[in-house]
Coordinates of C-alpha atoms and ligand atoms in Angstrom, one line a residue:
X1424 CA 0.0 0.0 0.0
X1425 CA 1.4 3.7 -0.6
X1426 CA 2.8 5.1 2.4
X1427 CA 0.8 8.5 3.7
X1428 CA 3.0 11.0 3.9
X1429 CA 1.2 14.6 4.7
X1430 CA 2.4 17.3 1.7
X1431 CA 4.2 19.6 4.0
X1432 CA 6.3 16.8 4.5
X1433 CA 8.8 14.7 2.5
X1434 CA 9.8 11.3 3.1
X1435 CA 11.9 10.3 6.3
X1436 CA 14.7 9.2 4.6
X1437 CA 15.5 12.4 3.2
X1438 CA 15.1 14.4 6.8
X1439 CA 19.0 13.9 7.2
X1440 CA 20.1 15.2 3.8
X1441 CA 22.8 18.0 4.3
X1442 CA 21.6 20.9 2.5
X1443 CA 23.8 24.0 1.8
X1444 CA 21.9 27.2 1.0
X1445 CA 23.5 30.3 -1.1
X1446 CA 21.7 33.6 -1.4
X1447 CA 23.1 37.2 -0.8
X1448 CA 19.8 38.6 0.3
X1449 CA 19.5 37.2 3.9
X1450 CA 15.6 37.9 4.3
X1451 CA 15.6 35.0 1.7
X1452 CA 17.9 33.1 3.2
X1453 CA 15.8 32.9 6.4
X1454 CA 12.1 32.1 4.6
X1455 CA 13.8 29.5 2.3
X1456 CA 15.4 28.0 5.1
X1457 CA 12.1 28.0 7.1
X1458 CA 10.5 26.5 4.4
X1459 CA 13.4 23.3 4.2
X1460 CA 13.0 23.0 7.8
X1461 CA 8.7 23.0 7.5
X1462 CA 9.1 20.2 5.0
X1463 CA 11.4 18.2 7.5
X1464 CA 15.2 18.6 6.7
X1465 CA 17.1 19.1 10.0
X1466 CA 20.8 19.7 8.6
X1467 CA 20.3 23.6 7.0
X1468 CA 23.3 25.7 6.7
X1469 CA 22.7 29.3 5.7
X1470 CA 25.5 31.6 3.7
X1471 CA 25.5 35.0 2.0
X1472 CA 28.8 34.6 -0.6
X1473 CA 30.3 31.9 -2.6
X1474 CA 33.7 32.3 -0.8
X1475 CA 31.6 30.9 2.9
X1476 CA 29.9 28.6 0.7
X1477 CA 33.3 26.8 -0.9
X1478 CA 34.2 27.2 3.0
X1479 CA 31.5 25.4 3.9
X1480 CA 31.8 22.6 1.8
X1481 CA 35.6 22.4 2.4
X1482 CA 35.3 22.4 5.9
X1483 CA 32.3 19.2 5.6
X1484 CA 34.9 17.3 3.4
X1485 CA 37.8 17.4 5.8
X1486 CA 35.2 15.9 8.4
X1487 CA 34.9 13.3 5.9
X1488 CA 31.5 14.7 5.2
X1489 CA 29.3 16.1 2.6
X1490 CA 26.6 18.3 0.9
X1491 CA 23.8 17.0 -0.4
X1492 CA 22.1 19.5 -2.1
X1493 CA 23.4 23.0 -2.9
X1494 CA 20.7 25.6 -3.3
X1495 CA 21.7 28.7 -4.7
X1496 CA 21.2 32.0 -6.1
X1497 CA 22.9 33.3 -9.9
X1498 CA 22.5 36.7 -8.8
X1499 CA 25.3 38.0 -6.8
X1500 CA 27.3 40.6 -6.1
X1501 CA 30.8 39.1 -5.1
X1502 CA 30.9 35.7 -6.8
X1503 CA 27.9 35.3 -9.2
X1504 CA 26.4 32.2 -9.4
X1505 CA 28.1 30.7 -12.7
X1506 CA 31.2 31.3 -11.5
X1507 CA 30.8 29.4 -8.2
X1508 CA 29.3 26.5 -10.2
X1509 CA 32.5 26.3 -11.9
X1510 CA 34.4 26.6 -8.6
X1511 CA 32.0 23.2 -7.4
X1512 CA 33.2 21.6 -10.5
X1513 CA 36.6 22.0 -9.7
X1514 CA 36.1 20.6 -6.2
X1515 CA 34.4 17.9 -7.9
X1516 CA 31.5 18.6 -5.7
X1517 CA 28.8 15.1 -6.5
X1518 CA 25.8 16.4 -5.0
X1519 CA 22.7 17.9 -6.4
X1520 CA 21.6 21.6 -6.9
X1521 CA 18.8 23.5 -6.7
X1522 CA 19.1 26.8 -8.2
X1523 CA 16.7 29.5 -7.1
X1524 CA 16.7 32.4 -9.3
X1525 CA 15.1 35.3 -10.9
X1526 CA 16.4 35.7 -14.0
X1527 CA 14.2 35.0 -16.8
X1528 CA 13.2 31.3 -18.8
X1529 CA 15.9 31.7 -21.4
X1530 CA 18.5 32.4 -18.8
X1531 CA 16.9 29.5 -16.9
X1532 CA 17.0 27.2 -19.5
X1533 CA 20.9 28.5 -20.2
X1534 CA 21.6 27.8 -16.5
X1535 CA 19.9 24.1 -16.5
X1536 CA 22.4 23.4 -20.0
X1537 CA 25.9 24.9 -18.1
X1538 CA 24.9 23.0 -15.2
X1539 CA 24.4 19.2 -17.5
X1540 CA 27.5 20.1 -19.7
X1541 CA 29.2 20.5 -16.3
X1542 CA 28.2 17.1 -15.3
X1543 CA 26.2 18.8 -12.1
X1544 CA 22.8 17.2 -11.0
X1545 CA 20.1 20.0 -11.5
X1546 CA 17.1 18.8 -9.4
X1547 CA 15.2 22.2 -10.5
X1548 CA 15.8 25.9 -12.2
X1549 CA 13.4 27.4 -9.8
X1550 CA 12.2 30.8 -10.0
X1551 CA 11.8 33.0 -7.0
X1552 CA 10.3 33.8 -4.9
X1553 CA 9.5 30.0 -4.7
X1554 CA 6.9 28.4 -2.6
X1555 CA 7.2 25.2 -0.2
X1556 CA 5.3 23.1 -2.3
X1557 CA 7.9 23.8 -5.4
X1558 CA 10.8 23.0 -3.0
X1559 CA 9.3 19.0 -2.4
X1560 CA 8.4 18.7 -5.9
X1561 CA 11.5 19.4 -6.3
X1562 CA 13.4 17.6 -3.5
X1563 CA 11.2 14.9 -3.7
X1564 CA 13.2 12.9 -7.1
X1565 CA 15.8 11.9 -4.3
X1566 CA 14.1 10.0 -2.6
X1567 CA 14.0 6.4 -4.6
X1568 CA 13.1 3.0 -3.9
X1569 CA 17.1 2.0 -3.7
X1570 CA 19.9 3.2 -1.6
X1571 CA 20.5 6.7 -2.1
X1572 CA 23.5 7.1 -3.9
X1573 CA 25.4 9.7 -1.8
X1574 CA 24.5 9.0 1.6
X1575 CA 27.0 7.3 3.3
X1576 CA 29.6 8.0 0.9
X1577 CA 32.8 9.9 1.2
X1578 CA 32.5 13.5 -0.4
X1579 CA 33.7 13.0 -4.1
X1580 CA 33.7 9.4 -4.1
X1581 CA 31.5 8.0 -7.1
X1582 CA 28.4 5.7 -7.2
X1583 CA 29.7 2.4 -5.9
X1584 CA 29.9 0.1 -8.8
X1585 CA 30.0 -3.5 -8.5
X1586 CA 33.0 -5.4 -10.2
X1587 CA 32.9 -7.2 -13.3
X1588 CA 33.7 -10.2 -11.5
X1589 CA 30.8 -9.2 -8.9
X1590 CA 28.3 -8.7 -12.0
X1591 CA 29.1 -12.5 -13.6
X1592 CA 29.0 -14.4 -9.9
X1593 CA 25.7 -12.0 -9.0
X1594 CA 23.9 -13.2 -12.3
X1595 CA 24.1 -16.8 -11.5
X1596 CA 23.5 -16.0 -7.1
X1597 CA 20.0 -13.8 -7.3
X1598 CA 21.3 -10.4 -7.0
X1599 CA 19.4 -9.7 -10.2
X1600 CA 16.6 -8.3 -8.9
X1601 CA 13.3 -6.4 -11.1
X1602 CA 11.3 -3.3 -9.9
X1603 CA 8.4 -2.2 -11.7
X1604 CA 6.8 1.3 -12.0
X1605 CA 3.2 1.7 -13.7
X1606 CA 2.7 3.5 -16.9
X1607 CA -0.8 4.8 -17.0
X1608 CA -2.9 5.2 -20.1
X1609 CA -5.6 7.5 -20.2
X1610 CA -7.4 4.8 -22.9
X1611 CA -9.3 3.0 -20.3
X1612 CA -9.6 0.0 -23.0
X1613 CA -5.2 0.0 -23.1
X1614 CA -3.5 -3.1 -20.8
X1615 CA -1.9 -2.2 -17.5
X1616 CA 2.0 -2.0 -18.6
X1617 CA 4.7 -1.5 -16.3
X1618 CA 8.1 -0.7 -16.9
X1619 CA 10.9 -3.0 -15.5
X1620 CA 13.8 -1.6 -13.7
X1621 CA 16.8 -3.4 -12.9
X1622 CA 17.6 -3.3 -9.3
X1623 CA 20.9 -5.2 -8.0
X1624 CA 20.9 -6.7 -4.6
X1625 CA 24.3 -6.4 -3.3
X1626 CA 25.4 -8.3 0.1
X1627 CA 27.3 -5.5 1.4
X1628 CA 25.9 -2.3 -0.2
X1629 CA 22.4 -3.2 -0.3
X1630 CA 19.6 -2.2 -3.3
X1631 CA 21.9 -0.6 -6.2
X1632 CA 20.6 1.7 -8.7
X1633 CA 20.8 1.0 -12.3
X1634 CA 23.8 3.0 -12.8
X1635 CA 26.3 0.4 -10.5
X1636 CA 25.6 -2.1 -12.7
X1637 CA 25.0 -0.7 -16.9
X1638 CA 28.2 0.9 -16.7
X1639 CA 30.1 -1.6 -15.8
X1640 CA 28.6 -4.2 -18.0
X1641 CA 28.8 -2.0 -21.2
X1642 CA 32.1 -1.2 -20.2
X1643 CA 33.5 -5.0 -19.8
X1644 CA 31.5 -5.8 -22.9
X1645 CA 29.1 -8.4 -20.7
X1646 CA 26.0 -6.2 -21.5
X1647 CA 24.2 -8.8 -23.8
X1648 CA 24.5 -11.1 -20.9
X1649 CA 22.8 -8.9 -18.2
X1650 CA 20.2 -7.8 -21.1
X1651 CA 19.3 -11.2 -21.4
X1652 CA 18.8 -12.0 -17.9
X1653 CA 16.7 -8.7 -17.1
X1654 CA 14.8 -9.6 -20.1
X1655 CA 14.4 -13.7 -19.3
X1656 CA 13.6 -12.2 -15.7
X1657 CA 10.7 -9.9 -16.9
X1658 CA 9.2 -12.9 -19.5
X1659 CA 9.3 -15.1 -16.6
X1660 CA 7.7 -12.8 -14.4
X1661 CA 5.3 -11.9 -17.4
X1662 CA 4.2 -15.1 -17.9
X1663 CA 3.1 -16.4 -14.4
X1664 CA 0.9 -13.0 -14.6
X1665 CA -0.1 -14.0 -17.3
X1666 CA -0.9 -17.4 -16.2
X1667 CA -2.8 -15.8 -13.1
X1668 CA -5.0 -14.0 -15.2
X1669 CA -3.8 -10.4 -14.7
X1670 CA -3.4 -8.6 -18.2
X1671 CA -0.1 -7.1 -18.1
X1672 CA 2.0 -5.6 -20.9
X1673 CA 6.0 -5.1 -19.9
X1674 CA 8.4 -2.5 -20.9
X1675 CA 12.1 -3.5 -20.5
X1676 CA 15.2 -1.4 -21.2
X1677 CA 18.0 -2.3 -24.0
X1678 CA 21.6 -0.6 -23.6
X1679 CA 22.6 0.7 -27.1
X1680 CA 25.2 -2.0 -27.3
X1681 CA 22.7 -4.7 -27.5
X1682 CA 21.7 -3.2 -30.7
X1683 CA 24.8 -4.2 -32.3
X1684 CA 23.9 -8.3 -31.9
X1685 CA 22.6 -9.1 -35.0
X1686 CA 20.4 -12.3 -33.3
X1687 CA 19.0 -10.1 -30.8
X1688 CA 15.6 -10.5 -32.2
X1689 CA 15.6 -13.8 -32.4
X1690 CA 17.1 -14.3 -28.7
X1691 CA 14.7 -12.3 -26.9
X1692 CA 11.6 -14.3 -29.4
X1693 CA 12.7 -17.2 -27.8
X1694 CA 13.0 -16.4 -24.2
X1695 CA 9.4 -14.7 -24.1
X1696 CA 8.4 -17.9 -26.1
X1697 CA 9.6 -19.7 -23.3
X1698 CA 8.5 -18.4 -20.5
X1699 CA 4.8 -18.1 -22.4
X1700 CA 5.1 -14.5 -23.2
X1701 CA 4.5 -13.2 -26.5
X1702 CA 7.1 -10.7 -28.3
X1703 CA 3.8 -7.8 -28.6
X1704 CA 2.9 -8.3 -24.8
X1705 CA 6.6 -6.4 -24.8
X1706 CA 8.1 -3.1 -25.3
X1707 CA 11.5 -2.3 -25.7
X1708 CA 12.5 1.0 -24.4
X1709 CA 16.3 2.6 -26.2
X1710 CA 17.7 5.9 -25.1
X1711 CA 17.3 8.2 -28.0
X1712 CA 20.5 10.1 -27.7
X1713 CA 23.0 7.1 -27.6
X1714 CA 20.6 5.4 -30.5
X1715 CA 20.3 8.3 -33.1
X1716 CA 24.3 8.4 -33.0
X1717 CA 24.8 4.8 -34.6
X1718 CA 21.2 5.2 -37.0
X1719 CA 22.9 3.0 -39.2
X1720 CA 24.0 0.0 -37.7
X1721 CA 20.4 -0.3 -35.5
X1722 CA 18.5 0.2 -38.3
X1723 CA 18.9 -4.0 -39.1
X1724 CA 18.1 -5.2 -35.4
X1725 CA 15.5 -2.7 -34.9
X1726 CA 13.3 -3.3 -37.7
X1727 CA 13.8 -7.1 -37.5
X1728 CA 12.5 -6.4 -33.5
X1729 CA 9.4 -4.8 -34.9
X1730 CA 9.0 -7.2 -37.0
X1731 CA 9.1 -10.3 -34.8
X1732 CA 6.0 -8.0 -32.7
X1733 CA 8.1 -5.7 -30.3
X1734 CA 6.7 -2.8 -29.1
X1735 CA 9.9 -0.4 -29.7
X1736 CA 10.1 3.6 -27.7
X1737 CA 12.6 6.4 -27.8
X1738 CA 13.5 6.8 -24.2
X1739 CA 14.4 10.2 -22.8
X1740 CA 13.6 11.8 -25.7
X1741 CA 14.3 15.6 -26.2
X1742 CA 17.7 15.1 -24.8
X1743 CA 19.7 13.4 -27.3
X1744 CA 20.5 14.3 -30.8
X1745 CA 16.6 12.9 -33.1
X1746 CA 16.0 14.7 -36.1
X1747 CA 12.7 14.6 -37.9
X1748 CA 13.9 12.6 -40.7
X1749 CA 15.8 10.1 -38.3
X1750 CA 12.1 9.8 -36.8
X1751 CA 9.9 9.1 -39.8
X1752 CA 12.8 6.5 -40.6
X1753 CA 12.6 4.5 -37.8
X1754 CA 9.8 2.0 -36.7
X1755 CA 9.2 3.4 -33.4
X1756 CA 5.5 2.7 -31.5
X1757 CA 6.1 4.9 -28.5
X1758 CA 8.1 8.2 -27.8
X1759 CA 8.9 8.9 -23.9
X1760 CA 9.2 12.5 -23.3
X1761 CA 12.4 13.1 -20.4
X1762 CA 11.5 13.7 -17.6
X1763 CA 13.4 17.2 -18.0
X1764 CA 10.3 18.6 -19.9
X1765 CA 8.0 17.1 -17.8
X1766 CA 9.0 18.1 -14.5
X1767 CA 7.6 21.2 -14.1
X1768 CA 6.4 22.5 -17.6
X1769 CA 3.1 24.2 -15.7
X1770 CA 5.7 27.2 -14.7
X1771 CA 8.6 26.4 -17.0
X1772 CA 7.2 28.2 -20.6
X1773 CA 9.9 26.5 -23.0
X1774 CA 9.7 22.9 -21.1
X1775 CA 6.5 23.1 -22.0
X1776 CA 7.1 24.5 -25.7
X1777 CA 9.3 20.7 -26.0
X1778 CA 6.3 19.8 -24.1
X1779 CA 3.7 20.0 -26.6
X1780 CA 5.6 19.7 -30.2
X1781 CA 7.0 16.3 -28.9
X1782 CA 3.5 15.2 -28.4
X1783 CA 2.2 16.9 -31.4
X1784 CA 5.4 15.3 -33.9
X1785 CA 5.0 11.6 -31.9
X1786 CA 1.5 11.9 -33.1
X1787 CA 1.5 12.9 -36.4
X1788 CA 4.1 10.1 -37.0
X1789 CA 1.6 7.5 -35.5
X1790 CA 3.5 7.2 -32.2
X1791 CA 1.8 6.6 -29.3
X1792 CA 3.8 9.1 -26.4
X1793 CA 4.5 8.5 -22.8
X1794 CA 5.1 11.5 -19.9
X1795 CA 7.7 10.4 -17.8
X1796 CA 8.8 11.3 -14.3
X1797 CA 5.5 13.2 -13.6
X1798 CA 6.3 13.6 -9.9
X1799 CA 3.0 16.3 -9.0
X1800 CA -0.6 16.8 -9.5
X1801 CA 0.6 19.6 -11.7
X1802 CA 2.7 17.8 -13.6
X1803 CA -0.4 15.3 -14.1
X1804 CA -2.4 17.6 -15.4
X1805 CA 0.1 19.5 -17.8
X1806 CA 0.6 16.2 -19.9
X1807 CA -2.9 15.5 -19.7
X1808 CA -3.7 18.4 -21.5
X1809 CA -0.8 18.2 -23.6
X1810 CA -2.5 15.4 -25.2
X1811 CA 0.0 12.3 -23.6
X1812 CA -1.5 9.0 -23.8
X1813 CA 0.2 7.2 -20.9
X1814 CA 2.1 9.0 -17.6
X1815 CA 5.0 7.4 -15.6
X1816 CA 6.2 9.4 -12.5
X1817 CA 6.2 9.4 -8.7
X1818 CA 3.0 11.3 -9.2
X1819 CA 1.4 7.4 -10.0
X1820 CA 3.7 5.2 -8.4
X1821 CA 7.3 4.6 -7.6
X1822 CA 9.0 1.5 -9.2
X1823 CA 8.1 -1.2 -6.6
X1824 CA 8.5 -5.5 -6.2
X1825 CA 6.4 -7.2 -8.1
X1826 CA 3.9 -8.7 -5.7
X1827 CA 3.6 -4.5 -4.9
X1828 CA 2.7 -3.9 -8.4
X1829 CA 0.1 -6.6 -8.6
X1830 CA -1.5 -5.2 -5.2
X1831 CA -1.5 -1.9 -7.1
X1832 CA -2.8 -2.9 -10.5
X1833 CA -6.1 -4.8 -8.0
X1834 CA -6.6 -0.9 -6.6
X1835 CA -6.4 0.8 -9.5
X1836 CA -9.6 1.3 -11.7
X1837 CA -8.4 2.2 -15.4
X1838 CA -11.8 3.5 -16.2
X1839 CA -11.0 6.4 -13.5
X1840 CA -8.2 8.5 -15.2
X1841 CA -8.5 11.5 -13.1
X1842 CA -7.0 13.4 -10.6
X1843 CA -9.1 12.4 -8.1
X1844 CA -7.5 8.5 -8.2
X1845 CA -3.8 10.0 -8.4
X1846 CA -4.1 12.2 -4.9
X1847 CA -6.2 8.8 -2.9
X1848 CA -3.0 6.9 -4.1
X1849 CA -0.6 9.5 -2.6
Ligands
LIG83 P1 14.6 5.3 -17.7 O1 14.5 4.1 -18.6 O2 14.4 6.6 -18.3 O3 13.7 4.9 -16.4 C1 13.1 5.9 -15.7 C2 13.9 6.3 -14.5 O4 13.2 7.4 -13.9 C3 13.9 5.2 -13.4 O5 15.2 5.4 -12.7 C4 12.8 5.6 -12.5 O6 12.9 5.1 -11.2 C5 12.9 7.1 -12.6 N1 11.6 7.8 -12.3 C6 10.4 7.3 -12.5 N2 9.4 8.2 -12.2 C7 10.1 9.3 -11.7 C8 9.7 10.6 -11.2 O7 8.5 10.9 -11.1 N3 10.7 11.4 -10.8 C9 12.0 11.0 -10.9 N4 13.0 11.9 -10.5 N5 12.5 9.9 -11.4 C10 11.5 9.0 -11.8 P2 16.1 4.2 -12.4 O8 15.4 3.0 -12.1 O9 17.2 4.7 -11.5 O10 16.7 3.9 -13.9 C11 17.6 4.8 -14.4 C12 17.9 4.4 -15.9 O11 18.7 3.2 -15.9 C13 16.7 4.1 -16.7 O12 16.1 5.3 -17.1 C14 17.3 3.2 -17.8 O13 17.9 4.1 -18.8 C15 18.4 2.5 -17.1 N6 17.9 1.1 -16.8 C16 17.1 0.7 -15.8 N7 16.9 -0.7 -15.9 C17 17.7 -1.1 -17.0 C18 17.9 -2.3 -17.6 O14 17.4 -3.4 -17.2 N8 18.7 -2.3 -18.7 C19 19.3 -1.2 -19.2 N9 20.1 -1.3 -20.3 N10 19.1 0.0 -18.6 C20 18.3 0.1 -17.6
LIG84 MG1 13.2 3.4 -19.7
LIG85 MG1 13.5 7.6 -19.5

């Protein structure tokens, strides 16, 4: 069952994040820090300049401790705001930032791009004066159903990733593990579909993200090995639903690389023949920007894919590199708007420019298009009325086991695509 948390609240385990708030005006320093501590963080350090801030954060690492989020203001007299993001960058500073600001959408939207090509986390280009609720929305994508990467870790350290060695010995001892998040279609008649997450149980650093695992299996060339197993994992799990009687339809990721194996088609037919799954009960979710880079040498597996009865979808798209023409080529089904354009297009005018032409190209090109990381009741009702037909975010459900996502599925009436449904569930 969902947990009730009350909306001036977020989630216990973020209470002991180490926040680190920037602003020269202190009146703003003070309401923005009352409005942290309203929502439950207890570790709130105020400073007025960039210089107490790189203090600050100096100071935390020789305690062999860390920031976990930065909020800050661009607008400054001493050190402005870019120029301190540059200093974090050279202090290889891993946590995530908030920038409150009140410059205007272009300069926002110039800010969010510095901050990616930077390598820097932006939770949220927020403009002031901001309110609580804005704050949660946008604190509230750290709090995930897996250890949170950077608590616990030494300042500057990385993500722990497992070992290559780790990765071949987990796959055959259960460490393997599948979460799955709901994808809700506003087409009462569509099937319950789910997306499935890889999650990797580690005996010493607990429930891994993603992220500890892709790299390293990309990297060591063993991807078509874990793609496989998620993908024989989700089949299996796919067919004793199906068995059951519930009427489920399964999204499952592919790494870029996978692409590359000419017999992928016919490998993943045979493992959802298998486990008594059928290739169209499954869609196959590719990130757009790594994808559109090698058009050429996909173009073979992919169509083959769609041809055996895969469902196929641009993930993340809007942040990669798709041109119209690279589009209309390929035999997508499904385009998956990032979460970037999503998150907060009701106040963000050229998020929800992107917004609304992705929705309006995906269509015209026969595509059905997914909202994902819809993490408010705002957000909800932005892509509604941008015309998405199916919504994935925090805003539904967090990616949970799989006996949670049945329980979930039993409570939730597809006929009722409204608001309404969303808040009971939150
Ligand atoms: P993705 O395919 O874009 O998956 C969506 C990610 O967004 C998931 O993160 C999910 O937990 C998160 N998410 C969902 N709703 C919200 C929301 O409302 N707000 C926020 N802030 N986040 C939300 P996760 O599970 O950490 O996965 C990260 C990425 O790792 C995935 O992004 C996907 O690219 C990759 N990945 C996950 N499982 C697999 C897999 O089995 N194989 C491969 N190759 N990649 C995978
Ligand atoms: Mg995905
Ligand atoms: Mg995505």
């Amino acid at each position: 069952m969902p947990t009730h948390t009350p909306h001036t609240l977020l989630p216990a385990t973020l209470y002991p994040l180490e926040v680190l708030l920037l602003d020269d005006d202190d009146f703003l320093l003070e309401v923005t820090a009352g409005q942290l501590k309203q929502l439950g963080l207890v570790h709130v350090t105020q400073v007025n300049n960039g210089f107490a801030a790189l203090h600050r954060l100096r100071d935390m690492r020789a305690q062999a401790r860390q920031i976990d989020v930065m909020i800050c203001d661009i607008d400054m007299p001493e050190m402005d705001g870019v120029e301190y993001i540059r200093h974090l960058v050279s202090e290889q500073y891993g946590g995530s930032i908030i920038v409150l600001t009140g410059a205007d959408d272009r300069m926002r939207t110039a800010i969010r791009t510095l901050l990616v090509a930077h390598g820097l986390t932006p939770l949220a280009i927020l403009k002031k004066p901001t309110t609580i609720g804005t704050l949660r929305a946008a604190l509230m994508s750290l709090a995930t159903d897996y250890e949170q990467p950077r608590r616990g870790r030494a300042a500057g350290q990385a993500v722990h990733r497992i070992s290559v060695d780790d990765l071949k010995a987990g796959l055959m001892n259960g460490c393997l593990e599948l979460h799955y998040q709901p994808k809700v279609s506003r087409h009462p008649q569509a099937r319950t579909s789910a997306e499935a997450l890889l999650r990797w149980r580690d005996p010493v650093h607990g429930l891994l993200p993603p992220v500890s695992v892709i790299s390293v299996a990309e990297a060591s060339g063993t991807i078509d090995l874990l793609t496989r197993s998620v993908f024989r994992a989700a089949a299996q799990q796919l067919g004793e639903w199906t068995r059951a009687g519930h009427e489920v339809s399964l999204s499952v990721n592919l790494s870029m690389d996978d692409l590359t194996q000419l017999d992928l088609p016919e490998v993943l037919t045979d493992i959802a023949v298998a486990a008594g799954t059928h290739p169209t009960q499954f869609t196959l979710e590719i990130t757009e920007s790594r994808f559109m880079q090698n058009v050429v040498a996909c173009l073979d597996v992919v169509t083959r894919l769609r041809l055996k009865g895969f469902g196929l979808s641009i993930d993340d798209f809007g942040t990669g590199y798709a041109s119209l023409e690279k589009l209309r080529q390929l035999p997508f089904t499904e385009l998956k708007v990032d979460r970037m354009f999503v998150r907060n297009a009701h106040e963000d005018p050229i998020a929800h420019a992107i917004l609304q032409s992705s929705v309006q190209l995906a269509h015209s090109l026969g595509m059905q298009v997914v909202a994902e990381g819809a993490e408010t009741a705002m957000d909800w009702q932005c892509v509604v009325e941008a015309g998405c037909d199916t919504i994935q975010g925090y805003v539904i459900a967090r990616p949970m086991s799989a006996a949670a996502f049945i329980e979930w599925k039993s409570n939730w009436d597809p006929a009722k695509y409204d608001l309404q449904q969303i808040l009971e569930f939150n």
